[in-house]
Coordinates of N, CA and C in Angstrom, one line a residue:
Chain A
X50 N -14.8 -91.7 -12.6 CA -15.7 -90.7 -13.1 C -15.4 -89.3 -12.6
X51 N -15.1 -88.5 -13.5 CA -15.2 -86.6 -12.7 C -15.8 -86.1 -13.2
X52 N -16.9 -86.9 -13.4 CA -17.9 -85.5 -13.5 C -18.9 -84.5 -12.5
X53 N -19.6 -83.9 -12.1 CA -20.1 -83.2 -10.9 C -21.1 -83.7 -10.5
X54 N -20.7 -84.1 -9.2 CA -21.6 -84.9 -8.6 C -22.5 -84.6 -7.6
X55 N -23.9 -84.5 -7.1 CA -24.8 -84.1 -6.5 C -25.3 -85.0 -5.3
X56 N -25.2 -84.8 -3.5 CA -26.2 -85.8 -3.0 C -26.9 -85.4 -1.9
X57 N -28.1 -85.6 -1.7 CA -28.5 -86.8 -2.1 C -29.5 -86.5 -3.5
X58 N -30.1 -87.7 -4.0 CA -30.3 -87.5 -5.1 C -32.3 -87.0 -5.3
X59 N -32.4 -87.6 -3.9 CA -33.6 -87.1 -3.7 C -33.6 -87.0 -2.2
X60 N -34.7 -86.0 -1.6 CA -34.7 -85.4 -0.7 C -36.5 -85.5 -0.3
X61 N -36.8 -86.1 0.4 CA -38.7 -85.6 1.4 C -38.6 -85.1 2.7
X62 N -38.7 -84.1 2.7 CA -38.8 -83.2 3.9 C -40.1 -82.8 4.4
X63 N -40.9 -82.6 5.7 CA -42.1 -82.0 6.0 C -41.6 -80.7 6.2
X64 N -42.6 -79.6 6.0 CA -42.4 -78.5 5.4 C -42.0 -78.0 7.3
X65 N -41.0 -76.5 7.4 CA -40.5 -76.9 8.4 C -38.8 -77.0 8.9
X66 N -39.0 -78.0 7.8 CA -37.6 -78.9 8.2 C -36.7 -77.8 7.4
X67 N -35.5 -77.9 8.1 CA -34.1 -77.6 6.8 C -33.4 -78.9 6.4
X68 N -32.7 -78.6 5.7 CA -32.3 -79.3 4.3 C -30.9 -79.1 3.7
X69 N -29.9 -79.9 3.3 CA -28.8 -79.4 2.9 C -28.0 -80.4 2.1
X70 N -27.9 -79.8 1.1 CA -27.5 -80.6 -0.3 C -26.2 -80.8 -0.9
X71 N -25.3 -81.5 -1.0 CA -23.9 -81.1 -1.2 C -23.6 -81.6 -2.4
X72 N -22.6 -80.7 -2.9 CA -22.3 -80.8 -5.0 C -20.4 -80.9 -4.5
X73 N -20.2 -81.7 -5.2 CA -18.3 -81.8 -5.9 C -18.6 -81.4 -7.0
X74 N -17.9 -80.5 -7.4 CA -17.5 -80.4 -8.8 C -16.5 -81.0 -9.7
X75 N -16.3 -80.8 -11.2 CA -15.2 -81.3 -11.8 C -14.0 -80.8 -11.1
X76 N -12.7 -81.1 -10.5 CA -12.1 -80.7 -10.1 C -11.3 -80.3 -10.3
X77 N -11.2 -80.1 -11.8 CA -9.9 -78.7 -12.0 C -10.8 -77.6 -12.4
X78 N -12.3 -77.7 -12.0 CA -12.9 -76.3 -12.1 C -13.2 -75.6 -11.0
X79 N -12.6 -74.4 -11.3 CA -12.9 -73.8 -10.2 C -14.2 -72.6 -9.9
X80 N -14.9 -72.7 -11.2 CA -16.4 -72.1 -10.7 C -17.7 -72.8 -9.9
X81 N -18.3 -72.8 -9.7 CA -19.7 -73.3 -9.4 C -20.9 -72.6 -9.2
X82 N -21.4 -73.4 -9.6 CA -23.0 -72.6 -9.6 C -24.1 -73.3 -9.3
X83 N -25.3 -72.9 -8.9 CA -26.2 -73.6 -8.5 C -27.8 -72.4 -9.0
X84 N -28.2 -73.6 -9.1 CA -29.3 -73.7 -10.3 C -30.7 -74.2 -9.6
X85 N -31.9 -73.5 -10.0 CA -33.3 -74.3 -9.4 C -33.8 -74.6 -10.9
X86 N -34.8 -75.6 -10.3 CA -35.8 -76.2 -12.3 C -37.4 -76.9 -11.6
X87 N -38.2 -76.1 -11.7 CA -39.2 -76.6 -11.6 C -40.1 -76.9 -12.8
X88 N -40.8 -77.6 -12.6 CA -41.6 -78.4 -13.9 C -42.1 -77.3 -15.0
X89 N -41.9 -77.9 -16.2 CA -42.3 -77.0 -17.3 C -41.5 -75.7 -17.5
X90 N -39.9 -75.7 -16.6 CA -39.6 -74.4 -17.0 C -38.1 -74.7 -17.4
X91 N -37.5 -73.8 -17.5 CA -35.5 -73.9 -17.6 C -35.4 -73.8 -16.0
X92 N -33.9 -74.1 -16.4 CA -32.9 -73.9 -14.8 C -32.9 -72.2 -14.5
X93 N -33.3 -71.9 -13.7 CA -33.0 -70.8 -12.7 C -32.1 -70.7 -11.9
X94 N -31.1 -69.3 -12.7 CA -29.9 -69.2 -11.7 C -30.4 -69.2 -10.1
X95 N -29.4 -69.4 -9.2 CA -29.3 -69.3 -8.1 C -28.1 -68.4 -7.1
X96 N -27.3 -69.1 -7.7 CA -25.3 -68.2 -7.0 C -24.5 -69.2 -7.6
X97 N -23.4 -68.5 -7.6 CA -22.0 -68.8 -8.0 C -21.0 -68.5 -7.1
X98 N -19.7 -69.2 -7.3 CA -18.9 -69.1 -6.9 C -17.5 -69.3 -7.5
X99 N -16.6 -68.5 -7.3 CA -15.1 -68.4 -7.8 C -14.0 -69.0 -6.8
X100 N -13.7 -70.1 -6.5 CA -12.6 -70.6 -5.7 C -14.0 -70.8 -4.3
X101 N -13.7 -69.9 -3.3 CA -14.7 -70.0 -2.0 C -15.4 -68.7 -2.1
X102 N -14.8 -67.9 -3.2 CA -16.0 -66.3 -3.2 C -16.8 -66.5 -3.4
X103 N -18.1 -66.1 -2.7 CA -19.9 -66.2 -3.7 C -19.8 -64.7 -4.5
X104 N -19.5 -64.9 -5.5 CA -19.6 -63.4 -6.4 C -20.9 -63.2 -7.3
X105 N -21.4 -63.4 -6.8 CA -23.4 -63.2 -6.9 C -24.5 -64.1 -6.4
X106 N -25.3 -63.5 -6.2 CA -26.7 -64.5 -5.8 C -27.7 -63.5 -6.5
X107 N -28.7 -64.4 -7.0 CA -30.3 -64.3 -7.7 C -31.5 -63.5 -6.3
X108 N -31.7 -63.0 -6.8 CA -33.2 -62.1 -6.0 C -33.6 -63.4 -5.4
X109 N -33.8 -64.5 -6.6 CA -34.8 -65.6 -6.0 C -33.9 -66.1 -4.3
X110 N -33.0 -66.2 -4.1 CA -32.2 -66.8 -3.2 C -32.7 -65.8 -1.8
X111 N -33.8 -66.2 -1.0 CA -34.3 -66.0 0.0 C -33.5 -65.9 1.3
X112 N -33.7 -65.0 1.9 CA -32.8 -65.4 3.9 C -32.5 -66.8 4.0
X113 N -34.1 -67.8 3.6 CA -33.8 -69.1 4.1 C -32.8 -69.8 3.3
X114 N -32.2 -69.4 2.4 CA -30.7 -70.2 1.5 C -29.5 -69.7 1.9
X115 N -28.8 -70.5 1.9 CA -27.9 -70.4 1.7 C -26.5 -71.5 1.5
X116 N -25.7 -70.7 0.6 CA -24.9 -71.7 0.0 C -23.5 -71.5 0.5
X117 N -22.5 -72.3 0.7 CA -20.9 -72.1 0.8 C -20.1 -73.3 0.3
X118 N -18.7 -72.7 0.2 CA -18.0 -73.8 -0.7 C -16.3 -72.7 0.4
X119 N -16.6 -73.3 1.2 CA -15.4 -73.0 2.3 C -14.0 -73.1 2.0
X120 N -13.8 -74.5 1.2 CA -11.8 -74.5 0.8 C -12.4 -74.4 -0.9
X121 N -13.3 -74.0 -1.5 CA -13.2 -73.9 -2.9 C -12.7 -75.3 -3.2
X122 N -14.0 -76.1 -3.1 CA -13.9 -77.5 -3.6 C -15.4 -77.7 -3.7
X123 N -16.1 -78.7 -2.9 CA -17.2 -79.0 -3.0 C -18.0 -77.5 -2.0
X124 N -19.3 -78.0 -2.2 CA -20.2 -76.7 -1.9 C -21.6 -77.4 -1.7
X125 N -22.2 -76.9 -0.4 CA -23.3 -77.2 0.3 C -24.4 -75.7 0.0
X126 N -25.5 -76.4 0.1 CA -26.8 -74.9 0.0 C -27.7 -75.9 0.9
X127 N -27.9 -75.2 1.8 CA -28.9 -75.1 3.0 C -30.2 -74.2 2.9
X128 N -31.5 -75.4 3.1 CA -32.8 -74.2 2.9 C -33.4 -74.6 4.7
X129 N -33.4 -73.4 4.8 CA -34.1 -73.4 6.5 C -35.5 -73.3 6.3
X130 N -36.3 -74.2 7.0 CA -37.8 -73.8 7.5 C -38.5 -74.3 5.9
X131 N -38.4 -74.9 5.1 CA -38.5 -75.4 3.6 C -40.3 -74.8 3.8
X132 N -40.4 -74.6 2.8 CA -41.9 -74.5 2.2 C -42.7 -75.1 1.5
X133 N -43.2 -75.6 0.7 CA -43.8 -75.8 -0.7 C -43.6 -76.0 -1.6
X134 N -43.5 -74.2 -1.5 CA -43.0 -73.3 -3.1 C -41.5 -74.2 -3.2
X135 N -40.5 -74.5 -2.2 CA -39.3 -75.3 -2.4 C -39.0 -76.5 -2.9
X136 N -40.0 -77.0 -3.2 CA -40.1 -78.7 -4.3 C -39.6 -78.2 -5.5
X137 N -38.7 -78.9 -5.9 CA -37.9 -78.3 -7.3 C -37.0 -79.1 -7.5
X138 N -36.1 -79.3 -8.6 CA -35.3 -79.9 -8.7 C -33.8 -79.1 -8.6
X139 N -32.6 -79.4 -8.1 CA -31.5 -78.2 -7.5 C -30.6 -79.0 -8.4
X140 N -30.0 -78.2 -9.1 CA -29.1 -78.5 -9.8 C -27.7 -77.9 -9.6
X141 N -26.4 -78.6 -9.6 CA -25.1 -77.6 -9.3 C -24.7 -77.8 -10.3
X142 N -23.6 -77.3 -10.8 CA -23.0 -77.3 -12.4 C -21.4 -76.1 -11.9
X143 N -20.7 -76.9 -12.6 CA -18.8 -76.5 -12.8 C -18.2 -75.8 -14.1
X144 N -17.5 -75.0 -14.1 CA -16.5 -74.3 -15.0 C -15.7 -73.4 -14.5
X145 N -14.6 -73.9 -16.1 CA -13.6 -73.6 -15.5 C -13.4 -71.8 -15.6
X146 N -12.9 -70.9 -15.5 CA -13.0 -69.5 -14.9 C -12.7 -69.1 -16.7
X147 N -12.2 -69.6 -17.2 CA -12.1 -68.8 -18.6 C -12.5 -69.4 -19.9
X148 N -11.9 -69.3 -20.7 CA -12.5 -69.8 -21.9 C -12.0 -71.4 -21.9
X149 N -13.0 -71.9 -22.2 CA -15.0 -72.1 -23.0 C -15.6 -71.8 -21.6
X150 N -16.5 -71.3 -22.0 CA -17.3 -70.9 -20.7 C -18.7 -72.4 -20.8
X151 N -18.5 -73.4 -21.1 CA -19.5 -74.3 -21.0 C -19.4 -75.0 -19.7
X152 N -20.3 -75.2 -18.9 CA -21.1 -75.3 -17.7 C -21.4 -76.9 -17.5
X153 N -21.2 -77.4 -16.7 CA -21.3 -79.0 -16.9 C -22.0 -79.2 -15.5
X154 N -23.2 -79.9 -15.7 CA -24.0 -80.2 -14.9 C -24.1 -81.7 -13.8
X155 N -24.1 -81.5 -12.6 CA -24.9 -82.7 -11.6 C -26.1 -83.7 -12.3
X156 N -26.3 -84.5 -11.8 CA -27.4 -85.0 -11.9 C -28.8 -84.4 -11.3
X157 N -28.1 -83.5 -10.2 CA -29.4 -82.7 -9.4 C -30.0 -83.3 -8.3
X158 N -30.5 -82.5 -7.6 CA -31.3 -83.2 -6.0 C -32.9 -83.1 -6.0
X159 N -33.2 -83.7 -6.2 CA -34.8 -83.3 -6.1 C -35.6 -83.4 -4.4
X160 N -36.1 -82.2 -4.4 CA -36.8 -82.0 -3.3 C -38.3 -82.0 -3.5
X161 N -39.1 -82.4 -2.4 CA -40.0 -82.8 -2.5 C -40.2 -82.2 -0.6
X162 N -41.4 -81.5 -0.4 CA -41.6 -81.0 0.9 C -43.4 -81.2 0.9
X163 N -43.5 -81.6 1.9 CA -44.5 -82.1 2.0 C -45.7 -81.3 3.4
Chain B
X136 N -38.3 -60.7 -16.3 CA -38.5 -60.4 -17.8 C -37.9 -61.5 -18.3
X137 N -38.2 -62.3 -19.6 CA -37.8 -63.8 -20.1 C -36.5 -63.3 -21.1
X138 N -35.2 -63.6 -20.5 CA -34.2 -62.5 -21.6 C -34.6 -63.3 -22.7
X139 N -34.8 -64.9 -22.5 CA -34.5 -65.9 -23.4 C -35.8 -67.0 -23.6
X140 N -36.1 -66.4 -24.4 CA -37.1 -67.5 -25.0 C -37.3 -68.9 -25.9
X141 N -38.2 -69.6 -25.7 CA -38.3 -70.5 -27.2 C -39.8 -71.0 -26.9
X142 N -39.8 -70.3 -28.0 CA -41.5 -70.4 -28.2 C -42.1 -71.4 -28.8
X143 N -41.6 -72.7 -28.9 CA -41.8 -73.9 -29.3 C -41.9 -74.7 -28.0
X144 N -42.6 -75.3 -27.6 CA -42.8 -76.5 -26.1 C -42.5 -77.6 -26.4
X145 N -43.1 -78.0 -28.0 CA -42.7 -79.0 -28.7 C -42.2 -79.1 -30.2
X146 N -41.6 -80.4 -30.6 CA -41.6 -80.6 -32.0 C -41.9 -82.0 -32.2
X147 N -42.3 -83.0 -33.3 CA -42.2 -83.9 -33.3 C -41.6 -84.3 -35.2
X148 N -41.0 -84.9 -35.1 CA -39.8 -85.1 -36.2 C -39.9 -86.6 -36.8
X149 N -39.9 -87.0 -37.9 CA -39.7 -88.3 -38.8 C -38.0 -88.4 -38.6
X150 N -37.8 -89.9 -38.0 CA -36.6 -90.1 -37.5 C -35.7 -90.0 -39.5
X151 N -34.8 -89.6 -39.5 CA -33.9 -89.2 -40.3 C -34.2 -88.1 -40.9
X152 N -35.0 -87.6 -40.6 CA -35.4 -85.8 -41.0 C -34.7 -85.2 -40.3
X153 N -34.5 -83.9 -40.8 CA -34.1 -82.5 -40.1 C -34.7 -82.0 -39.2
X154 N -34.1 -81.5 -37.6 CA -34.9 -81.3 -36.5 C -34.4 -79.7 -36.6
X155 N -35.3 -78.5 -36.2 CA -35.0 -77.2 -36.0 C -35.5 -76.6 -34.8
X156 N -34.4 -76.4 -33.8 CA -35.0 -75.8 -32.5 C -34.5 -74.5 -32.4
X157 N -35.7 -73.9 -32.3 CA -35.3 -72.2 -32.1 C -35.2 -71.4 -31.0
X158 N -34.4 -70.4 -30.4 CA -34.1 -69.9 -29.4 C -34.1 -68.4 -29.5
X159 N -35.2 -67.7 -29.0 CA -35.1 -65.8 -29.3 C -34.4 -65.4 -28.0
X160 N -33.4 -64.0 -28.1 CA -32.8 -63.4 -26.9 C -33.4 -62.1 -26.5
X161 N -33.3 -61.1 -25.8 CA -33.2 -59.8 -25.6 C -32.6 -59.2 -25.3
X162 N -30.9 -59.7 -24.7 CA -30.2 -59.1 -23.7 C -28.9 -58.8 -24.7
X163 N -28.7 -57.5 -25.5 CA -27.5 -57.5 -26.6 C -26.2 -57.9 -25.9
X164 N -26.1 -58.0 -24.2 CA -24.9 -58.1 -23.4 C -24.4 -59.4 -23.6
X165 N -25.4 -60.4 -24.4 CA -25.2 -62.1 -24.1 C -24.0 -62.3 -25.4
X166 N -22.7 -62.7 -24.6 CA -22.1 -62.4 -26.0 C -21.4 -64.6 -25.9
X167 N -22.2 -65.3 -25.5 CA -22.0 -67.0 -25.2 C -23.4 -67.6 -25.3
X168 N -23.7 -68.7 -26.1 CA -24.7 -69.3 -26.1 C -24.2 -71.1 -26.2
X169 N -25.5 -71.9 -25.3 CA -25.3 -72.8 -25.3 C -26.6 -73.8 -25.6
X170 N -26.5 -75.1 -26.1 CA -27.3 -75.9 -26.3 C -27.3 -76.8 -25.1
X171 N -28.4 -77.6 -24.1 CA -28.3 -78.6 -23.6 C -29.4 -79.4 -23.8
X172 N -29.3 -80.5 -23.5 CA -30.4 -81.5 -23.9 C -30.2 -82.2 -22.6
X173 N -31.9 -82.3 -22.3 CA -32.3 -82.6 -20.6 C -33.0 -84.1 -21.2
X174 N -32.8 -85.3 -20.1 CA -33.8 -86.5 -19.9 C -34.8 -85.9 -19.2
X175 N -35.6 -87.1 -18.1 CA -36.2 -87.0 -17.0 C -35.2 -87.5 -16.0
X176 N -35.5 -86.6 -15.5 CA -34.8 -87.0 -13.6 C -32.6 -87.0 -13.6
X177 N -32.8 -85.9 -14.8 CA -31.3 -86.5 -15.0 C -31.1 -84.7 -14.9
X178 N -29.2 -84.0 -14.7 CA -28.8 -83.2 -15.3 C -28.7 -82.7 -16.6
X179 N -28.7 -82.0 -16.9 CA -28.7 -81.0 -18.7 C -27.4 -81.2 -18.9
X180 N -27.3 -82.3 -19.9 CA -25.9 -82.3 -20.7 C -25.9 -81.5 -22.1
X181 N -24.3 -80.9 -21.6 CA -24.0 -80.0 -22.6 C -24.0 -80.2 -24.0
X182 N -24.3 -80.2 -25.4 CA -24.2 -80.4 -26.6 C -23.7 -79.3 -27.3
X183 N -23.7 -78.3 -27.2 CA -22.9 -77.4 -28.6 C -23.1 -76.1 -28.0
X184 N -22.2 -75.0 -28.3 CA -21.8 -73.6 -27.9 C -21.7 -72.9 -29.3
X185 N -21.4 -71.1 -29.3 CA -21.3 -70.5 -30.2 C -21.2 -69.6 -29.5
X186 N -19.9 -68.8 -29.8 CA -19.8 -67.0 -29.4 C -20.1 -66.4 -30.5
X187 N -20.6 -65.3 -29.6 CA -21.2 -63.8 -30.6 C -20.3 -63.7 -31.5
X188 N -19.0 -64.3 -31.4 CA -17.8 -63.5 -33.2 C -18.4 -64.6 -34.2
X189 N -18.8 -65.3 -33.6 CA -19.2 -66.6 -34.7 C -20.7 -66.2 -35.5
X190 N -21.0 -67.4 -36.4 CA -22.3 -67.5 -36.8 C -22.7 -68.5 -36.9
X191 N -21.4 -69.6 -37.1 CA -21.9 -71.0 -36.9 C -21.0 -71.8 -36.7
X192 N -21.5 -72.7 -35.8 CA -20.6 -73.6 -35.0 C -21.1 -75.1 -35.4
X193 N -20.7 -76.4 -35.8 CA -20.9 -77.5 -35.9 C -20.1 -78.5 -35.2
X194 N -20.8 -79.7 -35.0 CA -20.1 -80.8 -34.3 C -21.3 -82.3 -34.5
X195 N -20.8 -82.8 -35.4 CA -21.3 -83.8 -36.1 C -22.5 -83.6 -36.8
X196 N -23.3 -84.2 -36.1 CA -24.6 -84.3 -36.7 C -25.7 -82.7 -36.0
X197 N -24.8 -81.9 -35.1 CA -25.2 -80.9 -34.4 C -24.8 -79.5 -35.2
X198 N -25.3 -78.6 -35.7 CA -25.2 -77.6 -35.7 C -26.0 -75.8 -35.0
X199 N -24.9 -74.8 -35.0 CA -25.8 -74.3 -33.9 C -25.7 -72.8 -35.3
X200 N -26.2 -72.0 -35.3 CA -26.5 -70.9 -36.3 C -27.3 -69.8 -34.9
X201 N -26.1 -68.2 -35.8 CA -26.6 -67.4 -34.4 C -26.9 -66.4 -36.0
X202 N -27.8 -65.4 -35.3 CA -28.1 -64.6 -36.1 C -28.0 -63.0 -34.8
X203 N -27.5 -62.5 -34.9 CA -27.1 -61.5 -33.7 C -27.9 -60.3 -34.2
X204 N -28.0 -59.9 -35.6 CA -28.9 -58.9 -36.2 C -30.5 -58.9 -35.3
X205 N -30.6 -60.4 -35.7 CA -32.3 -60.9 -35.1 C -32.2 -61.3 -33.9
X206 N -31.4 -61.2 -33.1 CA -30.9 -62.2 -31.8 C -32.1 -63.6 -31.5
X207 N -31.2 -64.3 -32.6 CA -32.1 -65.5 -33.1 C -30.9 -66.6 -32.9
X208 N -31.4 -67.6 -32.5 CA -30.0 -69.0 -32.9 C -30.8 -70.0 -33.2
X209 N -30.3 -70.8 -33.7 CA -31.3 -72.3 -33.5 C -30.1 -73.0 -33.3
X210 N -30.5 -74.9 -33.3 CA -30.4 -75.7 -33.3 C -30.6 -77.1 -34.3
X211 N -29.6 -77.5 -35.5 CA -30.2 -78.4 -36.4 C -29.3 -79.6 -36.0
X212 N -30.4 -80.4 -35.7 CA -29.7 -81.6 -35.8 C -30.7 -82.7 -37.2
X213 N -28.8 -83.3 -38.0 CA -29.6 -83.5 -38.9 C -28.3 -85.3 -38.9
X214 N -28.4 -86.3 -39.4 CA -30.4 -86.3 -39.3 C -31.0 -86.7 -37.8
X215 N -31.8 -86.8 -37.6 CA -32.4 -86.8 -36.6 C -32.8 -88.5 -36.1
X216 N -32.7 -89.0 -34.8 CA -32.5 -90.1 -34.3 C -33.3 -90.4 -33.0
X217 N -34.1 -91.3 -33.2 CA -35.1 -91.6 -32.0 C -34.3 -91.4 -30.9
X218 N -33.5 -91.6 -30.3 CA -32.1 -91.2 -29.6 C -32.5 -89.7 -29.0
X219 N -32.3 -88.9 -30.1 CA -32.4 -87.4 -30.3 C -34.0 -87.1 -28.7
X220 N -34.6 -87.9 -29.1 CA -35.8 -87.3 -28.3 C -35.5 -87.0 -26.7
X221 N -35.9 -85.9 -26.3 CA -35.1 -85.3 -25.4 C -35.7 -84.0 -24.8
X222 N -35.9 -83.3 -24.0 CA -35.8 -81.6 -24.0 C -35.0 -80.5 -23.9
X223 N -34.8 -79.9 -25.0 CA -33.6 -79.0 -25.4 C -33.7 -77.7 -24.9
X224 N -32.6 -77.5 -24.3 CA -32.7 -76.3 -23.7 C -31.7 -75.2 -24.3
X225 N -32.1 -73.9 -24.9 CA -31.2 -73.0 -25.1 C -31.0 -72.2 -23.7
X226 N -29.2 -71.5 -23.7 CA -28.9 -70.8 -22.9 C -28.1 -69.8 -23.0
X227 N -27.6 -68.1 -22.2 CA -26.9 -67.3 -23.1 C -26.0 -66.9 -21.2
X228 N -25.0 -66.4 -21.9 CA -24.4 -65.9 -20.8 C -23.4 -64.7 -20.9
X229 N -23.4 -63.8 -20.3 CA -22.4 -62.5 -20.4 C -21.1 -62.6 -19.7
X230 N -20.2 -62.9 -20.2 CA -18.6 -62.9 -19.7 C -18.5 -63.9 -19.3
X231 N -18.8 -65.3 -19.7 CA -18.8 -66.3 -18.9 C -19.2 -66.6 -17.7
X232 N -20.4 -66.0 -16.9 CA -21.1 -65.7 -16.1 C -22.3 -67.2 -15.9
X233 N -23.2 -66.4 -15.0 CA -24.6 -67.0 -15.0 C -25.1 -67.8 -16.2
X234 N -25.9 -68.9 -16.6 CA -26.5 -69.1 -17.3 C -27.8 -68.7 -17.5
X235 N -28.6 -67.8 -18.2 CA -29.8 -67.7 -18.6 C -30.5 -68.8 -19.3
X236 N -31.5 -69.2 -18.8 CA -32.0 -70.8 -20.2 C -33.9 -70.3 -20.3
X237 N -33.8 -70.5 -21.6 CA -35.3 -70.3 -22.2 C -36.1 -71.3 -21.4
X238 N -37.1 -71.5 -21.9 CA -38.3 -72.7 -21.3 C -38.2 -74.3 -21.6
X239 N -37.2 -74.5 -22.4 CA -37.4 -75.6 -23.2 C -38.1 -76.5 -24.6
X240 N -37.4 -77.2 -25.5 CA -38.4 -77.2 -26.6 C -38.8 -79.2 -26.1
X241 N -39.7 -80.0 -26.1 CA -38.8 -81.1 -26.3 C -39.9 -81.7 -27.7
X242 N -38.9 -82.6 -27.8 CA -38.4 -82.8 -29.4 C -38.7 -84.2 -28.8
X243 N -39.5 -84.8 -30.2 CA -39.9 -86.6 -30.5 C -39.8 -87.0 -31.8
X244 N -38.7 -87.5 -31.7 CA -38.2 -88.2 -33.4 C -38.9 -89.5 -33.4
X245 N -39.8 -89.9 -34.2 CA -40.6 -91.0 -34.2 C -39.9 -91.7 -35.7
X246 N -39.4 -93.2 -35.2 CA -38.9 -93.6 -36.0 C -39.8 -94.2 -37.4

């Protein structure tokens, strides 16, 4: 299977805790992106990445996140001190840098902070 | 500010009927749009695209129609398949960038 893969698949944390979630992507892609989705809404960008560059991050992406993808392969996002408001479902998703620009999705991690 | 809307939460559809999901934009920069269709507890798999030079894109029983005048697109899937029930997500992106995605429509084909 190559498709992009997300773990763990679920996550319960007491609030507090950090947290850290790690995505493979398709492997001849070399974008990545990472995505939030809480109930009743769409995916919310989060950051991207080109090879190991983060070439943007969302307002939403607080001090306490943070993401890296070190040899431009798989890619970890770390939430320090988790909240609440942080129960969501995290979704990563891959493509390739040029045309089609279609986005292929994880299964996603769900967090749950208690 | 919501670049990307769909003002529909729901639809509910006679299984072999025509399904129409609508998707409004704001952002004239969005020159990529994409369809996904979400389960529960699962990732948003991709179903159908369309660039701004286009107006209509098809792939089987899926077609996607952009209206750039109205920055309008939908989604018809025809005919429509208990299968099909799902929540559909439209999404738009500038230069192959970020994904923006509306709120979701979800759709129940009742056989």
């Amino acid at each position: 299977d190559t498709g992009v893969s997300q773990n763990p698949r679920h996550k319960i944390t007491k609030r507090g805790q950090n947290v850290t979630f790690r995505c493979d992507p398709i492997s001849e892609h070399n974008r990545l992106y990472w995505y939030r989705q809480t109930l009743g809404q769409g995916p919310e960008f989060l950051t991207y990445f080109q090879n190991e560059a983060q070439l943007e991050k969302s307002r939403l992406l607080s001090d306490r996140f943070s993401a890296e993808r070190p040899k431009g392969s798989f890619s970890t996002l770390e939430i320090q001190r988790t909240e609440q408001g942080d129960s969501a479902m995290y979704l990563c998703a891959s493509s390739g840098q040029g045309w089609p620009y279609e986005q292929y999705f994880g299964p996603g991690t769900r967090l749950t902070v208690t | 500010d919501q670049q990307v809307k769909q003002n529909s939460p729901s639809l509910s559809v006679q299984e072999g009927r025509i399904s129409i999901l609508n998707c409004d934009y704001t952002n004239s920069m969005f020159d990529y749009f994409l369809w996904y269709k979400k389960y529960p507890a699962e990732g948003p798999t991709f179903l159908i695209s369309i660039s701004s030079i286009k107006d209509k894109n098809e792939d089987g029983r899926f077609t996607v129609f952009l209206n750039k005048s109205a920055k309008h697109l939908s989604l018809h899937i025809v005919p429509s398949q208990p299968g099909d029930s799902a929540v559909y997500f439209c999404a738009a992106s500038s230069q192959g960038g970020k994904l923006i995605f509306g709120q979701g429509t979800e759709l129940s084909v009742k056989p």
